PDB file of C-alpha atoms and ligand atoms in Angstrom:
ATOM      1  CA  UNK P   1       0.019   0.018   0.036  1.00 50.00           C
ATOM      2  CA  UNK P   2       1.318   3.318  -0.937  1.00 64.00           C
ATOM      3  CA  UNK P   3       1.521   5.847   1.909  1.00 76.00           C
ATOM      4  CA  UNK P   4      -1.627   7.513   3.287  1.00 89.00           C
ATOM      5  CA  UNK P   5      -3.091  10.934   2.994  1.00 92.00           C
ATOM      6  CA  UNK P   6      -1.463  13.625   5.136  1.00 95.00           C
ATOM      7  CA  UNK P   7      -3.547  15.680   7.470  1.00 96.00           C
ATOM      8  CA  UNK P   8      -4.212  19.095   6.138  1.00 95.00           C
ATOM      9  CA  UNK P   9      -5.821  21.562   8.576  1.00 95.00           C
ATOM     10  CA  UNK P  10      -6.178  25.332   8.626  1.00 92.00           C
ATOM     11  CA  UNK P  11      -3.163  26.942  10.172  1.00 86.00           C
ATOM     12  CA  UNK P  12      -3.862  29.481  12.793  1.00 86.00           C
ATOM     13  CA  UNK P  13      -0.626  31.502  12.485  1.00 90.00           C
ATOM     14  CA  UNK P  14       0.991  29.344  15.326  1.00 95.00           C
ATOM     15  CA  UNK P  15       2.676  26.798  13.271  1.00 96.00           C
ATOM     16  CA  UNK P  16       5.539  24.866  14.885  1.00 97.00           C
ATOM     17  CA  UNK P  17       6.723  22.026  12.768  1.00 97.00           C
ATOM     18  CA  UNK P  18       8.321  19.002  14.440  1.00 97.00           C
ATOM     19  CA  UNK P  19       9.399  15.775  13.269  1.00 97.00           C
ATOM     20  CA  UNK P  20       7.489  12.480  14.351  1.00 98.00           C
ATOM     21  CA  UNK P  21       8.437   8.909  14.579  1.00 97.00           C
ATOM     22  CA  UNK P  22       6.419   8.157  11.634  1.00 96.00           C
ATOM     23  CA  UNK P  23       7.489   7.617   8.149  1.00 95.00           C
ATOM     24  CA  UNK P  24       5.409   7.351   4.895  1.00 94.00           C
ATOM     25  CA  UNK P  25       7.237   5.785   1.892  1.00 91.00           C
ATOM     26  CA  UNK P  26      10.550   6.174   3.618  1.00 93.00           C
ATOM     27  CA  UNK P  27      10.103   9.879   4.308  1.00 95.00           C
ATOM     28  CA  UNK P  28       9.898  11.235   7.842  1.00 96.00           C
ATOM     29  CA  UNK P  29       6.468  12.800   8.735  1.00 97.00           C
ATOM     30  CA  UNK P  30       6.374  16.214  10.322  1.00 98.00           C
ATOM     31  CA  UNK P  31       3.581  17.559  12.265  1.00 98.00           C
ATOM     32  CA  UNK P  32       2.467  21.114  13.037  1.00 97.00           C
ATOM     33  CA  UNK P  33       2.002  21.240  16.719  1.00 96.00           C
ATOM     34  CA  UNK P  34      -0.631  23.906  16.377  1.00 95.00           C
ATOM     35  CA  UNK P  35      -2.943  22.743  13.679  1.00 95.00           C
ATOM     36  CA  UNK P  36      -1.840  18.945  13.392  1.00 96.00           C
ATOM     37  CA  UNK P  37      -1.273  19.278   9.602  1.00 97.00           C
ATOM     38  CA  UNK P  38       1.340  16.896   8.363  1.00 97.00           C
ATOM     39  CA  UNK P  39       4.028  17.208   5.863  1.00 97.00           C
ATOM     40  CA  UNK P  40       6.658  14.966   4.328  1.00 97.00           C
ATOM     41  CA  UNK P  41       9.468  16.001   1.817  1.00 97.00           C
ATOM     42  CA  UNK P  42       7.357  14.539  -1.081  1.00 95.00           C
ATOM     43  CA  UNK P  43       5.191  17.651  -0.915  1.00 95.00           C
ATOM     44  CA  UNK P  44       6.123  20.412  -3.307  1.00 94.00           C
ATOM     45  CA  UNK P  45       5.585  23.065  -0.618  1.00 94.00           C
ATOM     46  CA  UNK P  46       7.888  23.684   2.520  1.00 96.00           C
ATOM     47  CA  UNK P  47       6.275  24.338   5.892  1.00 95.00           C
ATOM     48  CA  UNK P  48       7.259  27.402   7.793  1.00 95.00           C
ATOM     49  CA  UNK P  49       6.875  28.060  11.412  1.00 97.00           C
ATOM     50  CA  UNK P  50       4.757  31.057  12.646  1.00 96.00           C
ATOM     51  CA  UNK P  51       7.865  33.243  12.507  1.00 96.00           C
ATOM     52  CA  UNK P  52       8.499  32.554   8.967  1.00 95.00           C
ATOM     53  CA  UNK P  53      11.468  30.290   9.770  1.00 96.00           C
ATOM     54  CA  UNK P  54      11.865  26.954   8.301  1.00 97.00           C
ATOM     55  CA  UNK P  55      13.078  24.646  11.136  1.00 95.00           C
ATOM     56  CA  UNK P  56      16.573  22.898  10.711  1.00 96.00           C
ATOM     57  CA  UNK P  57      14.786  19.533  10.581  1.00 96.00           C
ATOM     58  CA  UNK P  58      12.512  20.512   7.880  1.00 97.00           C
ATOM     59  CA  UNK P  59      15.266  22.027   5.799  1.00 97.00           C
ATOM     60  CA  UNK P  60      17.380  18.776   6.168  1.00 96.00           C
ATOM     61  CA  UNK P  61      14.337  16.620   5.176  1.00 97.00           C
ATOM     62  CA  UNK P  62      13.764  18.977   2.258  1.00 94.00           C
ATOM     63  CA  UNK P  63      17.555  18.533   1.110  1.00 93.00           C
ATOM     64  CA  UNK P  64      17.412  14.837   1.436  1.00 88.00           C
ATOM     65  CA  UNK P  65      14.179  14.854  -0.684  1.00 77.00           C
TER      66      UNK P  65
HETATM   67 ZN1   ZN A   1       0.083  24.767  11.454  1.00 84.79          ZN
END
């Protein structure tokens, strides 16, 4: 079975992206601590925290693809 759908919730301007222990298709799943949206590096967009910063872990996952 190929992966699963990522959660996509409306952000409240409080985003804080953190890595989780979960992987989908070999890519680490990140979760927003505020709105519980999820992200993997397979997505074409890159999540930013509320302050506009891209977390180091997200940037690293982005480089690894
Ligand atoms: Zn969010």
